[in-house]
Coordinates of C-alpha atoms and ligand atoms in Angstrom, one line a residue:
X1 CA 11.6 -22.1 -30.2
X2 CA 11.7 -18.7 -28.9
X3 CA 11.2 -18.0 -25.0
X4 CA 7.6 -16.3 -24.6
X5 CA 7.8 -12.3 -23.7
X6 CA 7.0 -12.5 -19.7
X7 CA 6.3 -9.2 -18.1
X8 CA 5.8 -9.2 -14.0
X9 CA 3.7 -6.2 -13.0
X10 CA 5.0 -5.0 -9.3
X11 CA 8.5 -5.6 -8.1
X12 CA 7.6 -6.6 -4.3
X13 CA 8.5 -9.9 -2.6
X14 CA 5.7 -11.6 -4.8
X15 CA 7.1 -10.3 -8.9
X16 CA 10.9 -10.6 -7.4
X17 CA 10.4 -13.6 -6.2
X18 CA 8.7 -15.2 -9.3
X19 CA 11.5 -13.5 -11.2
X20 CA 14.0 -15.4 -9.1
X21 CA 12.1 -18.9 -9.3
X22 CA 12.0 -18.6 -13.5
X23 CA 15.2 -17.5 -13.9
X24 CA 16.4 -20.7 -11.9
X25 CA 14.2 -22.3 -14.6
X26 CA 16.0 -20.5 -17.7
X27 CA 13.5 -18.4 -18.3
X28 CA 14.2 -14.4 -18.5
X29 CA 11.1 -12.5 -17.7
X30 CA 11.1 -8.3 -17.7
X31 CA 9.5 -6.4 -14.3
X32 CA 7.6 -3.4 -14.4
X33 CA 7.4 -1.6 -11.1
X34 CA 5.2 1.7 -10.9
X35 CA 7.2 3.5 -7.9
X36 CA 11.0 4.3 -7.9
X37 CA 11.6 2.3 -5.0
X38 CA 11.5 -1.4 -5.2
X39 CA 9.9 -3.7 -2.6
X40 CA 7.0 -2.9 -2.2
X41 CA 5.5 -3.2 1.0
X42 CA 9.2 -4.1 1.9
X43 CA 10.7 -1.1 3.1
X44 CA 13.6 -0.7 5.6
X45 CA 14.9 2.8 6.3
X46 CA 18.5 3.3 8.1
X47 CA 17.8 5.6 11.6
X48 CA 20.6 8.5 12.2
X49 CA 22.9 5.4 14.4
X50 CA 22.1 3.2 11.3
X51 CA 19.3 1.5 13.0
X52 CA 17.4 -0.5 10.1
X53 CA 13.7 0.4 10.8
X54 CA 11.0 -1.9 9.0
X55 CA 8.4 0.6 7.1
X56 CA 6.6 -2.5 5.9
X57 CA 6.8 -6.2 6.9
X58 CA 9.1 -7.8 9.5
X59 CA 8.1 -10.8 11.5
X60 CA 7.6 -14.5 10.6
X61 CA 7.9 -17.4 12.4
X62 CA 8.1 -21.2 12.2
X63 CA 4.7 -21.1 10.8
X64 CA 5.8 -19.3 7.6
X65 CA 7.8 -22.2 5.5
X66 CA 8.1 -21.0 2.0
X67 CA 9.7 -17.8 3.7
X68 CA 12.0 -20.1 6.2
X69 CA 13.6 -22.2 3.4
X70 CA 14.0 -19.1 0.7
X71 CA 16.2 -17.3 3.6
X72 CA 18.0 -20.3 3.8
X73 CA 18.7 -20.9 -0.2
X74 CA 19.7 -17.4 0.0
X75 CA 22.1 -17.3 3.1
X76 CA 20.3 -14.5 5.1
X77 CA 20.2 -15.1 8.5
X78 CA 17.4 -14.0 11.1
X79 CA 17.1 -13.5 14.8
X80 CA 14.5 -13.6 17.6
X81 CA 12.5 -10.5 18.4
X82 CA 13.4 -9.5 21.8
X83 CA 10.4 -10.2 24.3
X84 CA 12.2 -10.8 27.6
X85 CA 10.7 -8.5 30.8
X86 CA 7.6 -6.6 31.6
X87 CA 5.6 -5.8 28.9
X88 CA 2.1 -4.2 28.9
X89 CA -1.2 -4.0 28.5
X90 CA -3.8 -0.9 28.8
X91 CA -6.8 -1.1 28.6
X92 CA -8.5 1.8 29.8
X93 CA -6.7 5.3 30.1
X94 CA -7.5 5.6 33.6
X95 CA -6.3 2.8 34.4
X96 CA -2.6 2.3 34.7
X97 CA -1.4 -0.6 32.4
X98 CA -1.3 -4.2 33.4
X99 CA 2.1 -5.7 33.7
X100 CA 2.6 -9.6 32.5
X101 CA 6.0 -11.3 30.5
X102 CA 5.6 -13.3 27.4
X103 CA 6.6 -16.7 28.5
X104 CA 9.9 -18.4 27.0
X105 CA 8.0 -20.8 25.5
X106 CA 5.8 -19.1 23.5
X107 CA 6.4 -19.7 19.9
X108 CA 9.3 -17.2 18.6
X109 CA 9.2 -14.1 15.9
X110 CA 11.9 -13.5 13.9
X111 CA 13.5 -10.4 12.0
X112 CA 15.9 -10.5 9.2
X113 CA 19.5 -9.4 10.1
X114 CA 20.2 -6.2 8.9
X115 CA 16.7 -5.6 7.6
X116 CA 13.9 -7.1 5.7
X117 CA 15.2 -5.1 2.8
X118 CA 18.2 -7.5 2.7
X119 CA 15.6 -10.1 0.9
X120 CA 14.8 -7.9 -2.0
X121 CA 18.3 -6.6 -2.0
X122 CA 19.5 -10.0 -2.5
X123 CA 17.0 -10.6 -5.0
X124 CA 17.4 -8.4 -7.2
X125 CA 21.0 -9.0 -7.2
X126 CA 20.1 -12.6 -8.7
X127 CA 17.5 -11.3 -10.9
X128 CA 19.9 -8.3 -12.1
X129 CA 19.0 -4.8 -12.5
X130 CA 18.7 -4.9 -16.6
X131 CA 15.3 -7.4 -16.0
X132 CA 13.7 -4.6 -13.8
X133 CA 11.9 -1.2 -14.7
X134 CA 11.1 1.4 -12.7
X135 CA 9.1 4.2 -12.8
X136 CA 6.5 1.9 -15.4
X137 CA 3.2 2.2 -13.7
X138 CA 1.0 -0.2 -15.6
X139 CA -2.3 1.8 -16.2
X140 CA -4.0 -0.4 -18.7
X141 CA -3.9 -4.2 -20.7
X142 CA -5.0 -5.1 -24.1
X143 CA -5.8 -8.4 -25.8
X144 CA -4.1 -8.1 -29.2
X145 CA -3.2 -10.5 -31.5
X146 CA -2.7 -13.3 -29.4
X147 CA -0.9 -11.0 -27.1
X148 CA -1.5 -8.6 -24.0
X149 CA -0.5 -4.7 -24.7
X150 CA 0.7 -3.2 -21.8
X151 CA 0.5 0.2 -21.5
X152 CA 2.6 2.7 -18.7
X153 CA 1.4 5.8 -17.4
X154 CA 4.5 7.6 -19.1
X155 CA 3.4 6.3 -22.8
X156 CA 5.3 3.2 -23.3
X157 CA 3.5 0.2 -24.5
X158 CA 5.0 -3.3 -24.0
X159 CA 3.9 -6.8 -26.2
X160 CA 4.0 -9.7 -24.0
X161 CA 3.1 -13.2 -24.5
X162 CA 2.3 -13.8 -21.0
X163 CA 1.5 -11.2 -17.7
X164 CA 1.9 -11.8 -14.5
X165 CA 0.2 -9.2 -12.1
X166 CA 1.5 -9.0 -8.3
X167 CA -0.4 -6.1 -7.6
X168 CA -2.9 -6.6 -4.3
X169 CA -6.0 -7.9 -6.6
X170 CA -7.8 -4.8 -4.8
X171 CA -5.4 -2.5 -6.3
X172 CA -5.1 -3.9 -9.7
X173 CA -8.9 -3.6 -10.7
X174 CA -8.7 -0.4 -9.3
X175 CA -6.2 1.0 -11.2
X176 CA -5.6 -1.0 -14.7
X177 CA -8.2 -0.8 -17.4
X178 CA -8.7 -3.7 -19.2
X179 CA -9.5 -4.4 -23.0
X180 CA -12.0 -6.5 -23.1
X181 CA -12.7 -5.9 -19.4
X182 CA -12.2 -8.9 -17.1
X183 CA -14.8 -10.6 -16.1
X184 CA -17.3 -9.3 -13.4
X185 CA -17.4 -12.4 -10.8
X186 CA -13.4 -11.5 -11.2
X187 CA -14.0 -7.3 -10.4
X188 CA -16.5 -7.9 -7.8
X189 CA -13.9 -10.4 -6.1
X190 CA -10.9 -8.9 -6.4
X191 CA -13.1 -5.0 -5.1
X192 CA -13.6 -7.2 -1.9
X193 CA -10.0 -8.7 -1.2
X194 CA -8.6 -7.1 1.3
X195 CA -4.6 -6.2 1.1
X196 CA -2.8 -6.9 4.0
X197 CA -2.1 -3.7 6.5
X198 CA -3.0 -1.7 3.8
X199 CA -4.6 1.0 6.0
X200 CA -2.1 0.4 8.7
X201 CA 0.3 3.5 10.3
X202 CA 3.9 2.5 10.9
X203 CA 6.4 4.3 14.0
X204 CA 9.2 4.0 14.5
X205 CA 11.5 5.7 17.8
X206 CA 15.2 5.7 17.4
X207 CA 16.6 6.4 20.7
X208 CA 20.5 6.3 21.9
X209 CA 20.0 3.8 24.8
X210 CA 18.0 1.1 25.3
X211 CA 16.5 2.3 28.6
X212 CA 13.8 0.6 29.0
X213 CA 15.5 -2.9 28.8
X214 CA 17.8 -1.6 31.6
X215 CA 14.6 -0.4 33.6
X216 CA 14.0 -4.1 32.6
X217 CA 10.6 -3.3 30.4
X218 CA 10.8 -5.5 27.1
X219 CA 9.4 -2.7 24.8
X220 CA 6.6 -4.5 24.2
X221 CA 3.2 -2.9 24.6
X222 CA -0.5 -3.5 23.8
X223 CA -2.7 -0.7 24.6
X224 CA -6.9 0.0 23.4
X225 CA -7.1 3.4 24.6
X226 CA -3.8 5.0 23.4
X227 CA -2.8 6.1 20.1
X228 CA 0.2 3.5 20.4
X229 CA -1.8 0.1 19.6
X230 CA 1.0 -2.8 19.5
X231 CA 5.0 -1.9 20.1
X232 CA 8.3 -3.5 20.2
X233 CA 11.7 -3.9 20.9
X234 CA 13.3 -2.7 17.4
X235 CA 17.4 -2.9 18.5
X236 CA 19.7 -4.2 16.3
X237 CA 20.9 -7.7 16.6
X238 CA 23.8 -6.8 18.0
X239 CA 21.9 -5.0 20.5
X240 CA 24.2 -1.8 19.6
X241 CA 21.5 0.5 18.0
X242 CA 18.7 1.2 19.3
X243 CA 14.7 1.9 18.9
X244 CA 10.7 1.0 19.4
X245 CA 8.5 0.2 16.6
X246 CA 4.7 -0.3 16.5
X247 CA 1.8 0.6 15.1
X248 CA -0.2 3.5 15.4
X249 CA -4.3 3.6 16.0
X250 CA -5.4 4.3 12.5
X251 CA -7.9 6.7 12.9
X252 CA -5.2 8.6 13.4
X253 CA -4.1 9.6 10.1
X254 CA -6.4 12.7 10.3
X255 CA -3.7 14.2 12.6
X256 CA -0.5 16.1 11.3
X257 CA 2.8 14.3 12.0
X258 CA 3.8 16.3 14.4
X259 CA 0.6 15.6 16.2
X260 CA 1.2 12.2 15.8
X261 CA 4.8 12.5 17.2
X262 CA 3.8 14.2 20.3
X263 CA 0.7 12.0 21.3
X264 CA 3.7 8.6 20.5
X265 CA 6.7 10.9 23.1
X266 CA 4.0 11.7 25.6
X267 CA 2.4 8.0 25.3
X268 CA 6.1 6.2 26.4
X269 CA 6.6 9.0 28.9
X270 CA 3.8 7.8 30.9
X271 CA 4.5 4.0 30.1
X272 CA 8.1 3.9 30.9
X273 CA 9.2 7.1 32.6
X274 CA 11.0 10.4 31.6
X275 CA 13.9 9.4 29.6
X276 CA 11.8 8.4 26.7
X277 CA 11.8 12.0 26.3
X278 CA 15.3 11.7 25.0
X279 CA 14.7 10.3 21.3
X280 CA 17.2 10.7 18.5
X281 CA 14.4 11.0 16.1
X282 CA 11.2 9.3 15.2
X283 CA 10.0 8.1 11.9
X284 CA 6.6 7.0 10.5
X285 CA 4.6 5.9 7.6
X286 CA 1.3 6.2 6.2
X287 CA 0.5 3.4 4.4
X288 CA -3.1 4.0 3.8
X289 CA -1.5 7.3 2.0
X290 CA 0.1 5.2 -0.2
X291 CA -1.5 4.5 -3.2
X292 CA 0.8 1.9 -4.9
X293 CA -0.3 0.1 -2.0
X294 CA -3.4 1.0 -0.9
X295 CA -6.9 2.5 -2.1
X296 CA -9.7 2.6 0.3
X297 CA -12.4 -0.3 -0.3
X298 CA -15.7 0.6 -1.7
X299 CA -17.4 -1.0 1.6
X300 CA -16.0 -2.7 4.5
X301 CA -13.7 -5.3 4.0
X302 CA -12.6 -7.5 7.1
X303 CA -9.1 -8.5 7.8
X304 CA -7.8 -11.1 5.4
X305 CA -11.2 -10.9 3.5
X306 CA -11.0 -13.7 -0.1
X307 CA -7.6 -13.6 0.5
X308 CA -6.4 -16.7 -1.0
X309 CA -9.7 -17.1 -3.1
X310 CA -10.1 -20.0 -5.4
X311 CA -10.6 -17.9 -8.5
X312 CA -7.1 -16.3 -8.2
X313 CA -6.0 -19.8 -9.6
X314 CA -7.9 -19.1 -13.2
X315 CA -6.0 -17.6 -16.0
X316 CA -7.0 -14.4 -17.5
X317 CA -7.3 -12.8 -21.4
X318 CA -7.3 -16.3 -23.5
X319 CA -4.8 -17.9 -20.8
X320 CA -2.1 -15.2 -20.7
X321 CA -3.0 -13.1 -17.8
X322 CA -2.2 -14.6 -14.4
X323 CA -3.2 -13.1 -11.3
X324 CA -0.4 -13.2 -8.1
X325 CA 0.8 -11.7 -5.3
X326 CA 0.5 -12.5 -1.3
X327 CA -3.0 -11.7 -1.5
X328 CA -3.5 -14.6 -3.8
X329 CA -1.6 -17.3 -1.6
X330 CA -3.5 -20.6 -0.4
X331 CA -0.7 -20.5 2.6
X332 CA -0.2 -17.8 4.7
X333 CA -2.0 -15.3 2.1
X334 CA -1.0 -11.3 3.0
X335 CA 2.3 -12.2 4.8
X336 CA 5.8 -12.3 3.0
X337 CA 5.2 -16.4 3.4
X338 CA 2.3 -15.8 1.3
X339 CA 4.1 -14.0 -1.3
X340 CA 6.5 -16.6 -2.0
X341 CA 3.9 -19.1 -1.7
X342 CA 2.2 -17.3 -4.6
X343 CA 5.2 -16.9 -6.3
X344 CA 5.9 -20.8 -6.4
X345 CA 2.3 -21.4 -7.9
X346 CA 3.2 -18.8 -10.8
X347 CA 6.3 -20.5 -11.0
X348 CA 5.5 -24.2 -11.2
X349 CA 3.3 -23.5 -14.2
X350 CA 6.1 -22.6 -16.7
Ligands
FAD401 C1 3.0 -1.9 7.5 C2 3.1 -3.4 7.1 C3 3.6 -4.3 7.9 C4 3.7 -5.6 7.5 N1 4.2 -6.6 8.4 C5 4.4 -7.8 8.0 C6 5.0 -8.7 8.9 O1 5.5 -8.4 10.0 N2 5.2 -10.0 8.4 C7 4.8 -10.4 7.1 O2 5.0 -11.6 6.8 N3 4.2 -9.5 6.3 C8 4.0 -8.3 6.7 N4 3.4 -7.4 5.9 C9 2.9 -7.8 4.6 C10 4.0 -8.0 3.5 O3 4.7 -6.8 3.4 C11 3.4 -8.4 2.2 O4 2.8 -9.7 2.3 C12 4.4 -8.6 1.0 O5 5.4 -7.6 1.1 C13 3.6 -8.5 -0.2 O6 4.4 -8.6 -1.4 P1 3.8 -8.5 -2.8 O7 4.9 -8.5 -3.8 O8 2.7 -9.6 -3.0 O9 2.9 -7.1 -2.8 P2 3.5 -5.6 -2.8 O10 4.7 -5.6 -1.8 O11 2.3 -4.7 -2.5 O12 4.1 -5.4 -4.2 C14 3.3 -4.9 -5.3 C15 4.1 -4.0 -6.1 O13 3.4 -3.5 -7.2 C16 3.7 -2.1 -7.4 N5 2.6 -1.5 -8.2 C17 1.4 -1.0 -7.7 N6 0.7 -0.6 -8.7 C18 1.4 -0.8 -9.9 C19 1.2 -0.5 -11.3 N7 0.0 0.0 -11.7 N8 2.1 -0.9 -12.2 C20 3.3 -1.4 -11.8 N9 3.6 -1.7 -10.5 C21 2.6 -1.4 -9.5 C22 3.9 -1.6 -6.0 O14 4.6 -0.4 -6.0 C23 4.6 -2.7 -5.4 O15 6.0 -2.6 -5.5 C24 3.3 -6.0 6.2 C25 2.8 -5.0 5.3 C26 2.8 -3.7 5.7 C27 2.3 -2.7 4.8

């Protein structure tokens, strides 16, 4: 008998991973990934020493199993987040930040070695390059025949048997038309999911020493007044390269990157002295300016909001549209845990 035409929508963690898990299963499947770059919310730039620098995700911990045992199966290793000496706290910008230290035993983050990119990387290596599409932004799907048209925003049109969508659900009723239209206890749930730091701002700053360790600070900063919100240690595991990463207040994004810049320099000048004036370079990213990954909600969606929802279960269009990604996941829905998570359930039903 013939293998059924699968088409993934999205080449993230989520449509990479169910790639991976099919093909284990002898089952080829083609992706179709709307930007140029593949990863998705996975992105890890190099800095000018060669610094990797996460654009997009790059903690898990203990907590996150599906993620845990995939890094094992695929021989990438991870290492602890740095979190040793004084970190801080402000709460008020009068009021000089409070000091504390993380204790040891607080359960551990991890990073990827060499980047989170490493994971797609290795990925699509398994998957190889002939099973994924670029460039192919899906903009609409048709019931036909006993088959789904796809149709890209370049022209192309694609008959599959089956379609699996990874897109965050927000995103993909947003930006696919359907024929017939889904169904509208789907639309309204899927308008209300939230996607995971969708609207979140990204910085990064690369710096040639790691002087705040040897002014024994960890890097690690929480601040409500500032336009720094949450910051880290971002060295290399080798502790040879060197840089801060965080997340920017994101009401910010009405400012210019320059602005942006400045307030960040300024911001660790006061926290830990004058040599954070001396930056290699500094790096940021928009993500709520993305919109392959982001489109703002018709009304206000909390954190984490139907993530995970029942209905994300149900088959689509007669039984051949399935709806994934880490938005979908009953475990650890919106992290890169989730993702595989959601890409097992896709999995385990072919
Ligand atoms: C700033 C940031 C920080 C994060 N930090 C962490 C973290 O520390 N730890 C953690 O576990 N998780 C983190 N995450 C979440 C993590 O990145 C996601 O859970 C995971 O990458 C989701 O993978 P996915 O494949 O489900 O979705 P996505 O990565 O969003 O993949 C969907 C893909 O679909 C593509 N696409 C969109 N529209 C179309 C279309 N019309 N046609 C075809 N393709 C399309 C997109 O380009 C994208 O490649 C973070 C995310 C961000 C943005």
């Amino acid at each position: 008998m013939p293998q059924p035409k699968i088409y993934i929508l999205g080449a993230g963690l989520t449509g990479l991973t169910i790639a991976y898990l099919l093909q284990k299963k002898g089952i080829q499947c083609q992706l179709l990934e709307a930007n140029s770059r593949i990863g998705g919310r996975i992105e890890t730039i190099s800095g000018e020493s060669g610094v990797t620098i996460e654009m997009g995700a790059t903690w898990f911990s203990q907590q996150h199993p599906s993620l845990l045992a995939l890094l094992d199966e695929l021989q990438l290793s991870y290492f602890k987040q740095h979190t040793s000496g004084i970190s801080l706290f402000e709460t008020m910008s009068f009021v000089p930040p409070q000091k504390f230290e993380i204790p040891d035993a607080e359960a551990a983050s991890y990073r990827i070695e060499g980047g989170t990119a490493k994971l797609i990387n290795t990925l699509i290596a398994k998957i190889g390059l002939d099973n994924l599409k670029n460039n192919s932004k899906v903009i609409a799907l048709k019931l036909l025949n006993n088959q789904i048209e796809i149709t890209t925003e370049k022209g192309e049109t694609y008959l599959a048997d089956k379609v699996i969508s990874t897109l965050p659900p927000h995103l993909l009723v947003k930006t696919i038309v359907f024929e017939p239209n889904l169904p509208d206890s789907l639309l309204q749930l899927a308008k209300k999911t939230h996607t995971w730091m969708g609207e979140s701002i990204k910085f990064a700053v690369e710096y040639p020493t790691a002087f705040w360790k040897e002014n024994n600070f960890s890097g690690t900063l929480f601040s409500q007044a500032s336009i720094i919100q949450e910051m880290y240690d971002h060295s290399s595991a080798d502790h040879t390269k060197f840089a801060l990463k965080g997340f920017l207040n994101g009401g910010t994004n009405t400012l210019s990157k320059e602005e942006r810049k400045e307030k960040v320099i300024q911001q660790l000048i006061a926290f830990f002295g004058v040599e954070a004036k001396n930056y290699t370079a500094y790096y940021e990213k928009v993500w709520r300016e993305e919109p392959l990954a982001f489109l703002p909600y018709e009304q206000l969606i909390m954190a984490h909001q139907n993530n995970g929802h029942a209905m994300y279960k149900n088959k689509f269009f007669e039984d051949k549209l399935y709806i994934s990604g880490s938005e979908t996941a009953t475990q650890n829905p919106g992290y890169m845990d989730g993702a595989i998570n959601a890409a097992q359930t896709i999995a385990s039903q072919f």
